[in-house]
Tab-separated table of C-alpha atoms in Angstrom:
chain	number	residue	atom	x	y	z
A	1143	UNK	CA	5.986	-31.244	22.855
A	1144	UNK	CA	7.090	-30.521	19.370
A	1145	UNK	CA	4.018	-30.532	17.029
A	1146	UNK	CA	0.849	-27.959	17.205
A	1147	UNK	CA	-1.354	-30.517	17.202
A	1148	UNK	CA	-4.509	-30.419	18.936
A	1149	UNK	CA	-5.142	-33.948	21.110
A	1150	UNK	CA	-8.809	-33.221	21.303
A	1151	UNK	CA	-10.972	-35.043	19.175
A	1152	UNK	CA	-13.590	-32.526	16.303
A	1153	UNK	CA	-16.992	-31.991	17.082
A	1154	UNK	CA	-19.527	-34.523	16.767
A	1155	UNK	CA	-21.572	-32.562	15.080
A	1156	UNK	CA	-18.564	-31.948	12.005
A	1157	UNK	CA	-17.697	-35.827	11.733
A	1158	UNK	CA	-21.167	-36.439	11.410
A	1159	UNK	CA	-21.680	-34.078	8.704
A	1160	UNK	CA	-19.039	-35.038	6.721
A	1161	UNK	CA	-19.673	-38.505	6.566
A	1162	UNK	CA	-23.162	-38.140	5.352
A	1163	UNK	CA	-21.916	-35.635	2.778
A	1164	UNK	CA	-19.551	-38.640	1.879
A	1165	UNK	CA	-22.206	-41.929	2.135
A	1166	UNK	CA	-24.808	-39.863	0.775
A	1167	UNK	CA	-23.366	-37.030	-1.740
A	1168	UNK	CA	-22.964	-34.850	-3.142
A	1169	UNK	CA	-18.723	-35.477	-3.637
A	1170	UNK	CA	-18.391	-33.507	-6.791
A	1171	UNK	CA	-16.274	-30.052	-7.465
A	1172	UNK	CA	-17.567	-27.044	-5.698
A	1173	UNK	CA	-17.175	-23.784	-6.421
A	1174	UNK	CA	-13.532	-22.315	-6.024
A	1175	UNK	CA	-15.176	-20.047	-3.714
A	1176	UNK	CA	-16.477	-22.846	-1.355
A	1177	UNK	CA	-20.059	-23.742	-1.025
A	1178	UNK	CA	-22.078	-21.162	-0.738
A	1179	UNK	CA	-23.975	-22.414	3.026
A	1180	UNK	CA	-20.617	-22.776	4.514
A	1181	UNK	CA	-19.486	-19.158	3.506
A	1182	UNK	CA	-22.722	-18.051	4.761
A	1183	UNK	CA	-21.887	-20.261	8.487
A	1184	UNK	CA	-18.139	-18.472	8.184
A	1185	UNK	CA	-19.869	-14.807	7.669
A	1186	UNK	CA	-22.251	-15.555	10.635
A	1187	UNK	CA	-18.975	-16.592	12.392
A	1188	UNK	CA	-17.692	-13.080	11.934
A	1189	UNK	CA	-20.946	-11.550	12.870
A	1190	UNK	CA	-21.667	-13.671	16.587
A	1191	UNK	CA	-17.448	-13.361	17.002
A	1192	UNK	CA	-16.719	-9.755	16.437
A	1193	UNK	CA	-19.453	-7.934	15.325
A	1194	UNK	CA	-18.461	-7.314	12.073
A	1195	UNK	CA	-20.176	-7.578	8.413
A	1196	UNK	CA	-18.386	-9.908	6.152
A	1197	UNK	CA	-20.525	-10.308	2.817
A	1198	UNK	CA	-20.025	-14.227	1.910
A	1199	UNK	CA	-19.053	-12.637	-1.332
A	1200	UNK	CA	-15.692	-11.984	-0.136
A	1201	UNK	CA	-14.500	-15.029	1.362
A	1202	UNK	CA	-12.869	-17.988	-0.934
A	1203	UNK	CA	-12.637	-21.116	1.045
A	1204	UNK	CA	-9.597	-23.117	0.261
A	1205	UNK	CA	-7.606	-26.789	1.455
A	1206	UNK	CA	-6.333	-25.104	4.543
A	1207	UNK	CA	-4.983	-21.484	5.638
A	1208	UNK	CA	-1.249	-22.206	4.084
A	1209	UNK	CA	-2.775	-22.286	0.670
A	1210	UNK	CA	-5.025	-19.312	1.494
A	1211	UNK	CA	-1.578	-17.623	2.538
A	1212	UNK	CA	0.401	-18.603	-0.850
A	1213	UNK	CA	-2.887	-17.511	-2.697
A	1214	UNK	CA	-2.224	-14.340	-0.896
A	1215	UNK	CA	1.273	-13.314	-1.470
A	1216	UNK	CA	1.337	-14.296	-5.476
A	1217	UNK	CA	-1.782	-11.847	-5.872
A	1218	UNK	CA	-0.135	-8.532	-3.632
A	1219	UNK	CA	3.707	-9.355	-4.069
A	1220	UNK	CA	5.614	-8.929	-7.140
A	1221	UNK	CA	9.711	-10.169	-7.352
A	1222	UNK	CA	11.661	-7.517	-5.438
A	1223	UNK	CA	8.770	-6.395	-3.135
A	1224	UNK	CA	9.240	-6.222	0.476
A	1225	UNK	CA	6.863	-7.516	3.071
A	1226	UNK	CA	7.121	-6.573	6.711
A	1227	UNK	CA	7.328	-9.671	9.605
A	1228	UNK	CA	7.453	-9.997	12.773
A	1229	UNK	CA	10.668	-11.696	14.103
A	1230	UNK	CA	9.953	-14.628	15.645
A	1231	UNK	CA	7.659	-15.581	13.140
A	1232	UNK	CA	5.830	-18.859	11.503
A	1233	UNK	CA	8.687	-20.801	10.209
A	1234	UNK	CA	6.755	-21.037	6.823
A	1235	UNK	CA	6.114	-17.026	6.438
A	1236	UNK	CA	9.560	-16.057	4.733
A	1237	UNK	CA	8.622	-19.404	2.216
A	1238	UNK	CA	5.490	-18.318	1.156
A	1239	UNK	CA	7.350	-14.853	0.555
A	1240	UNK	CA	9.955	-16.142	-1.318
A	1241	UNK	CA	7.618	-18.085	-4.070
A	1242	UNK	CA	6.501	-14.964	-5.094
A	1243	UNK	CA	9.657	-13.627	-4.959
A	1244	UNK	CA	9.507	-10.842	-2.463
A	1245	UNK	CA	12.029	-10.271	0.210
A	1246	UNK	CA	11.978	-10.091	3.762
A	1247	UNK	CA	12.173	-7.130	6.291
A	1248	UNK	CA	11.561	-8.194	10.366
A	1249	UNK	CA	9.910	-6.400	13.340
A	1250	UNK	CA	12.023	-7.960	16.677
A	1251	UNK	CA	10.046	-8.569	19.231
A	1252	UNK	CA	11.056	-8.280	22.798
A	1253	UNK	CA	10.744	-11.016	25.081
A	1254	UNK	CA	10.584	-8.741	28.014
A	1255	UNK	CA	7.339	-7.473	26.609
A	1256	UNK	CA	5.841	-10.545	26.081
A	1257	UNK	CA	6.665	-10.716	22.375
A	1258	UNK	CA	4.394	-8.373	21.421
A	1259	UNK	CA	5.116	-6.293	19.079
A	1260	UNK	CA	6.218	-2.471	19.601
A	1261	UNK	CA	3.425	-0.773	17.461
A	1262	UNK	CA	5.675	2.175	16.789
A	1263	UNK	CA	8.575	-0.001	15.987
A	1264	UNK	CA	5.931	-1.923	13.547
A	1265	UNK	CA	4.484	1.646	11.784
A	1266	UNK	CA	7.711	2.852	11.105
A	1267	UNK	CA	8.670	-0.413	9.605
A	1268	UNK	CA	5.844	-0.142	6.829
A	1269	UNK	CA	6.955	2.588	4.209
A	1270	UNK	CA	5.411	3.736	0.618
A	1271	UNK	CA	7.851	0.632	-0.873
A	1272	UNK	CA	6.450	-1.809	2.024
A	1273	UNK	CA	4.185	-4.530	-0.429
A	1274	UNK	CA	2.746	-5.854	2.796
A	1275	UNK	CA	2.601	-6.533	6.425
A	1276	UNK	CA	1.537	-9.743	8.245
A	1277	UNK	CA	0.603	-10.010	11.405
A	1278	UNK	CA	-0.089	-13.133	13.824
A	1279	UNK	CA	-2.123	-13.253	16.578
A	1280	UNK	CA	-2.365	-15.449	18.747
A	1281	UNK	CA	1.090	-16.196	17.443
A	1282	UNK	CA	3.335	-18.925	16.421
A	1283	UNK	CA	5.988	-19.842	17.767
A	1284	UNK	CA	5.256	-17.280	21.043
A	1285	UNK	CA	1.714	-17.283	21.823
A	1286	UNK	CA	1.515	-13.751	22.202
A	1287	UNK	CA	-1.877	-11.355	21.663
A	1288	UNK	CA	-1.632	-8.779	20.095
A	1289	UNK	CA	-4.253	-6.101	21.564
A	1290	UNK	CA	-7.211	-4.072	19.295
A	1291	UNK	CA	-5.596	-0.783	19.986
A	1292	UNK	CA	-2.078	-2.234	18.192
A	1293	UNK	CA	-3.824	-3.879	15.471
A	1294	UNK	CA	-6.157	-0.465	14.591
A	1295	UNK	CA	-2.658	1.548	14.623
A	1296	UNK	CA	-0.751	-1.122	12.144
A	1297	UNK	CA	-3.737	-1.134	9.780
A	1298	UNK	CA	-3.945	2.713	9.836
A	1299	UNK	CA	-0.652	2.967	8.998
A	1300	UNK	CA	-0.695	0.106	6.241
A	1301	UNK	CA	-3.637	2.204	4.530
A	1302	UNK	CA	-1.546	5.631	5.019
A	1303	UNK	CA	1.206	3.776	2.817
A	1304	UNK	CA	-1.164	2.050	1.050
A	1305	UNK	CA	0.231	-1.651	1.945
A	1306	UNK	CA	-1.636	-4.793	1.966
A	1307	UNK	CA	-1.920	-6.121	5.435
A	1308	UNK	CA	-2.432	-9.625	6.133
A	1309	UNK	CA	-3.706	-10.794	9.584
A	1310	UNK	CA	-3.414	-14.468	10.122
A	1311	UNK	CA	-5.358	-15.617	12.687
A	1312	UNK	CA	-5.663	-19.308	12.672
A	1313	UNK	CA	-5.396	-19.535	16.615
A	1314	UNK	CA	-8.373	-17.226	17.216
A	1315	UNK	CA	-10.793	-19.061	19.484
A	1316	UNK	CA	-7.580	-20.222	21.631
A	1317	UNK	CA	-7.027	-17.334	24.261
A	1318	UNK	CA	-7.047	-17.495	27.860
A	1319	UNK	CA	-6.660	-13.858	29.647
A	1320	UNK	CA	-8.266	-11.211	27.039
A	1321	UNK	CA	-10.183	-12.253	24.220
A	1322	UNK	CA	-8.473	-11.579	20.614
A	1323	UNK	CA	-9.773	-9.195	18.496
A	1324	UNK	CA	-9.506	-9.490	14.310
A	1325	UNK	CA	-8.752	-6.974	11.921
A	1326	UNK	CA	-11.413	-6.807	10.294
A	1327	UNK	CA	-12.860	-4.641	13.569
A	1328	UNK	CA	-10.699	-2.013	12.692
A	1329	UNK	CA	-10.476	-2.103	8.457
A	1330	UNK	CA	-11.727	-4.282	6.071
A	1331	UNK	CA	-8.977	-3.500	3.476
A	1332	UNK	CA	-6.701	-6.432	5.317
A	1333	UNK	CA	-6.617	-9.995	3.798
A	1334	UNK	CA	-7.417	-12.260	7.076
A	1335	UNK	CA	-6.528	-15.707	7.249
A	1336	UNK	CA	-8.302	-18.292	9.262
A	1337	UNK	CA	-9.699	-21.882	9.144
A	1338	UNK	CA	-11.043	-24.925	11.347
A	1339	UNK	CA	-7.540	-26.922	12.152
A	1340	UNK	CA	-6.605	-25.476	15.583
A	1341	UNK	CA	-10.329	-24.405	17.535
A	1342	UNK	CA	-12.041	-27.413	15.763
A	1343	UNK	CA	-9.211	-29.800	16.226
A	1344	UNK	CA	-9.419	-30.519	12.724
A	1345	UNK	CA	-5.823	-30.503	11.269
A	1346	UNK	CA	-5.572	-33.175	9.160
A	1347	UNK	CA	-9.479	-32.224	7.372
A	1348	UNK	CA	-7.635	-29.032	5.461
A	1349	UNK	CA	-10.220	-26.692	5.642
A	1350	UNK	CA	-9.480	-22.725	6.074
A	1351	UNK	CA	-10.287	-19.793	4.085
A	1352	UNK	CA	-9.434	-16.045	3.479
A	1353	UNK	CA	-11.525	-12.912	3.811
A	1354	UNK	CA	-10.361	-10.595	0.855
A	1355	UNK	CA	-10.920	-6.957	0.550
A	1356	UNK	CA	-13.613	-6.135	-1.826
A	1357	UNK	CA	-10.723	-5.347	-4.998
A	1358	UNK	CA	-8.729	-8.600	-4.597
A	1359	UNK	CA	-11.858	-11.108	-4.376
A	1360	UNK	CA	-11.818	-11.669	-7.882
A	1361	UNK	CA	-8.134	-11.592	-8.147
A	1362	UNK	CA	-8.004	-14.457	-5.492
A	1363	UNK	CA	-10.886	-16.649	-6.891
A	1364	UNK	CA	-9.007	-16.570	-10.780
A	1365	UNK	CA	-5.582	-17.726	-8.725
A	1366	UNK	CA	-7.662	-20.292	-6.372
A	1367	UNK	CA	-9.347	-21.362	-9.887
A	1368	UNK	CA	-6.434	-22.263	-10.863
A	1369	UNK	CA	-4.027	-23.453	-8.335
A	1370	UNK	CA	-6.737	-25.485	-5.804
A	1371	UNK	CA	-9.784	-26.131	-7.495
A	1372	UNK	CA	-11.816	-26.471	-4.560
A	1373	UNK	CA	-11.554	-27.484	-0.620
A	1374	UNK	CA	-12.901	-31.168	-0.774
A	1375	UNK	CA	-16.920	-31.019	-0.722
A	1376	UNK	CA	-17.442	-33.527	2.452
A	1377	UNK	CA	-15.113	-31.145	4.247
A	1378	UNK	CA	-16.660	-28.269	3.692
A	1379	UNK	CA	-19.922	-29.855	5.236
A	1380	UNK	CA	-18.336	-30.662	8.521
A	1381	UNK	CA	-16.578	-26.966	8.680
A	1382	UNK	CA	-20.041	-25.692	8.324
A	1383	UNK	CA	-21.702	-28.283	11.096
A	1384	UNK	CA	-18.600	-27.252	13.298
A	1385	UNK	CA	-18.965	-23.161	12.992
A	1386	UNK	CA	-22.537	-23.059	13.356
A	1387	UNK	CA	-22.362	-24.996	16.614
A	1388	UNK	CA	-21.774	-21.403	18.238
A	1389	UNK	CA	-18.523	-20.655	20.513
A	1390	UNK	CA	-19.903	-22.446	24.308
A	1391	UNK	CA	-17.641	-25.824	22.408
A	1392	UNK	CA	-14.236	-24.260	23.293
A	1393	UNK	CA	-14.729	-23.585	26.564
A	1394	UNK	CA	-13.418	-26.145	28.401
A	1395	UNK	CA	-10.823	-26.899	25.844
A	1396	UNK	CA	-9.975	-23.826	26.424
A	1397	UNK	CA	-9.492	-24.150	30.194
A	1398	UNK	CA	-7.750	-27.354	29.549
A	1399	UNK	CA	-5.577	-25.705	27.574
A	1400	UNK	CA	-5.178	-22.776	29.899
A	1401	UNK	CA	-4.024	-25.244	33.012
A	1402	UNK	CA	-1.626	-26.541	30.800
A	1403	UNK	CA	-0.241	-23.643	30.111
A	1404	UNK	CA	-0.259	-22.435	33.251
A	1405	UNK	CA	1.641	-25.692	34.603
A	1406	UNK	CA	4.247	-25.433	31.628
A	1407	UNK	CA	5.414	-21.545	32.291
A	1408	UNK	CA	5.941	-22.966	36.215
A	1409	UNK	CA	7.742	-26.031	35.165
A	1410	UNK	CA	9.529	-23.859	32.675
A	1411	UNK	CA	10.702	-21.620	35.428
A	1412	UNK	CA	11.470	-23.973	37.549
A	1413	UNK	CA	13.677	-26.052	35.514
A	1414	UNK	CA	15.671	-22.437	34.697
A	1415	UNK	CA	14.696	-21.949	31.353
A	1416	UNK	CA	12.026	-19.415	31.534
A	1417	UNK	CA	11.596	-16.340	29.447
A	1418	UNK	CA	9.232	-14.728	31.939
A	1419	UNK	CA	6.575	-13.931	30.023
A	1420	UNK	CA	3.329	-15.599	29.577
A	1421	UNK	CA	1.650	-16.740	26.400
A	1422	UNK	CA	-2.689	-15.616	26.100
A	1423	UNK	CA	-3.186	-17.464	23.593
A	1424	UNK	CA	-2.234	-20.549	20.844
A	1425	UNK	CA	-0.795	-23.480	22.658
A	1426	UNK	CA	3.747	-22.428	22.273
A	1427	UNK	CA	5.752	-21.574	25.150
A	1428	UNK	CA	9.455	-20.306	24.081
A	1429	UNK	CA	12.208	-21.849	26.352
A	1430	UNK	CA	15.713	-19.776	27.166
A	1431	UNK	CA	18.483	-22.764	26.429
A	1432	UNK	CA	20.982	-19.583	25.624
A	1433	UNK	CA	22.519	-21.287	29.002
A	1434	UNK	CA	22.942	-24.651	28.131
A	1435	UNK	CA	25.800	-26.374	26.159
A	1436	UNK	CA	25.375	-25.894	22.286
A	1437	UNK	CA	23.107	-24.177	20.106
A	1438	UNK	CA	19.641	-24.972	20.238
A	1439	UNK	CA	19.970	-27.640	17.548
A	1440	UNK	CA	22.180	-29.317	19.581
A	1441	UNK	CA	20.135	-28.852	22.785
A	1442	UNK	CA	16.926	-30.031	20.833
A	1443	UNK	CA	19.349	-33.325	20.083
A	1444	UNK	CA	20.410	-33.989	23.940
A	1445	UNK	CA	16.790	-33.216	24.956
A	1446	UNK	CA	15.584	-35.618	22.583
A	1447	UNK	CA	18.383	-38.057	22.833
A	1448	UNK	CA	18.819	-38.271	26.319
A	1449	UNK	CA	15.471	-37.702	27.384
A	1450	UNK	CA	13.241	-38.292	25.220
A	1451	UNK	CA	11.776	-35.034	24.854
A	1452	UNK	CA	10.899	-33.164	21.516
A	1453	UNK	CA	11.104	-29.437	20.999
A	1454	UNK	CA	11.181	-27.401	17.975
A	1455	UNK	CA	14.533	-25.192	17.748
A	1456	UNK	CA	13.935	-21.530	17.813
A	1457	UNK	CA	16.102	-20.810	14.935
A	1458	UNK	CA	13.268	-22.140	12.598
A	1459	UNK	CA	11.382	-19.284	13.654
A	1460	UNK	CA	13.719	-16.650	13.039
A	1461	UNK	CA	16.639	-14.739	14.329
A	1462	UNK	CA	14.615	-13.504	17.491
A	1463	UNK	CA	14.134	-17.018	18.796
A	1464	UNK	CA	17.986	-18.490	18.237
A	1465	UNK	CA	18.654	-19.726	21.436
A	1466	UNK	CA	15.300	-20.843	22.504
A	1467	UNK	CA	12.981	-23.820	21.848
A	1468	UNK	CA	9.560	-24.007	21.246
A	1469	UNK	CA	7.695	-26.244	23.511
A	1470	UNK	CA	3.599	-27.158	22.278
A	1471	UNK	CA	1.259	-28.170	25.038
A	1472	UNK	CA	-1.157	-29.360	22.530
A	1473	UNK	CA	-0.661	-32.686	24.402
A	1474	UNK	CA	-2.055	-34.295	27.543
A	1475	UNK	CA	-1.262	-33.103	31.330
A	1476	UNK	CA	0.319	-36.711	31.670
A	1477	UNK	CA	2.811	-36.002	29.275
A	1478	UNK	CA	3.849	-32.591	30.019
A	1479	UNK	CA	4.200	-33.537	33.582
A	1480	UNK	CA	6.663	-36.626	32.388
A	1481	UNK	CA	8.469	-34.318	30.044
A	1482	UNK	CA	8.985	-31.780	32.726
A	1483	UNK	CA	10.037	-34.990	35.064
A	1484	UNK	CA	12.523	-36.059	32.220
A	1485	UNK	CA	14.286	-33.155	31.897
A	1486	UNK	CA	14.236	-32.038	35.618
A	1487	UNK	CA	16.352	-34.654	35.857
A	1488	UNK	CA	18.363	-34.273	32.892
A	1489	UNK	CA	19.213	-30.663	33.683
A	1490	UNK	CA	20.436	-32.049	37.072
A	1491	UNK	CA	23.071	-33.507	35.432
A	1492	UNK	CA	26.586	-31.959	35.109
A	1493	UNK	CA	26.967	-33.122	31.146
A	1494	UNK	CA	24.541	-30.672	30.391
């Protein structure tokens, strides 16, 4: 229960693209900007998704969303800069800050709102000397979604203040209660991030890609130039076969994923460490251990110790999250419901 890793298998349809592309060619360098059918398949995406016009022209495909991300903050963040987070956040935002030297200011969200985040809270914490703002939705590590209305405000107020704002919305595709909305609806100055690891089930192909606003395109292709190359050719190919199968796929991943979910927060209550609140969306619950014996480093140890459990500690995703874990259910029902078993009778223990 540890890793976000999707246990369904990619589409057909992608796996059998790419290995034609591989057994029959081409395998050469692409553009940096990706090919030019597959940005075509991701603008279509954008169209059928959210009804909204993304010129191919402006999206750079790249070997997965965390290079899209670094791409991102070395072209809008200069040493000294501040960029506005959330707080709990993607243990690898402040790290992607940091290489291009910016520093860090946090948003904390409040569990008793569902970690999401307070929009007027957010606004005021964007400024004239704010260098950007990034926002995740559905997030990691809470599964929160954020709602259109909250988005539109946060990007009116980034272009009041003129500040880059970043949207990062690798888990689109993955809700279960409202459907998410992107950015892009509401402003097409934002850099989005997105790619085919966590609908697609394609982690390990390293395929993602960033929409840029029409003056950083260029600015991100010279960097991507540079720094990537290119996404591998073969990938690209299945990405396309996968995003122009249309969105009918997910479905019943997406229930699947839902009864899961569903099964976990009970469990989680349950076993007394619920934060009453319900993820819509990515695959994270967030698990109250401030109870237990320890931090949550040393719970994560005695859960995975003593009962063979994983979770990831809180800490790693911030100061909001210290005396939680994060618990995936990116894995089967057969092995949440032995976790839950595990622990059940752990926690029924008097050493812990």
């Amino acid at each position: 229960m540890e890793v976000g890793e999707p246990d369904f298998e990619p589409p057909a349809a992608a796996i059998e693209a790419a290995a034609a592309a591989l057994r029959d060619g081409p395998t050469e360098y692409t553009s940096s900007r990706g090919k030019q059918s597959l940005r075509d398949a991701i603008s279509d995406y954008y169209d059928r998704r959210y009804g909204v016009d993304v010129p191919a022209e402006r999206i750079i495909v790249t070997p997965g969303s965390s290079p899209a991300l670094l791409l991102t903050m070395l072209s809008i963040v200069d040493p000294g800069e501040e960029v506005v987070l959330t707080d709990p956040y993607y243990a690898c935002y402040p790290n992607f800050v940091r290489q291009a030297g910016g520093t860090i200011s946090t948003v904390p969200l409040d569990p008793d709102a569902g970690f999401a985040p307070d929009v007027d809270e957010f606004r005021s914490a964007i400024t004239r000397d704010t260098a950007a703002a990034l926002v995740n939705s559905p997030s990691n590590p809470t599964g929160a979604v954020m709602s259109g209305d909250s988005l539109e405000a946060i990007a009116e107020r980034a272009r009041r203040t003129d500040t880059r704002l970043v949207s990062d919305e690798v888990y689109h595709g993955l809700t279960y209660d409202d459907d998410e909305h992107s950015v892009l609806e509401y402003t097409e100055d934002a850099i989005v991030l997105d790619g085919v690891s966590k609908r697609y089930g394609m982690t390990g192909w390293r395929l993602g890609w960033m929409v840029a606003p029409p003056d950083l395109v260029e600015t991100l292709n010279r960097l991507a130039q540079n720094i990537v190359i290119c996404a591998p050719n073969h990938v690209q190919d299945g990405a396309e076969a996968a995003l122009r199968m249309g969105d009918d796929w997910l479905d019943g991943i997406k229930e699947t994923y839902r009864e899961r979910r569903d099964f976990l927060v009970d469990a989680a209550d349950d076993l007394g460490l619920s934060m009453d609140y319900t993820p819509g969306g990515a695959y994270y619950l967030l698990l109250d251990v401030s109870h237990l014996p320890g931090d949550a480093f040393e719970v994560a140890d005695v859960f995975l110790e003593d009962a063979g459990v994983a979770m990831t500690p809180g800490p790693d995703f911030g100061e909001g999250a210290e005396d939680t874990l994060r618990a995936s259910y990116a894995t089967s029902t057969s092995d949440l419901e032995e976790a839950v078993s595990r622990l059940d009778e752990l926690l029924s223990q008097t050493a812990i």
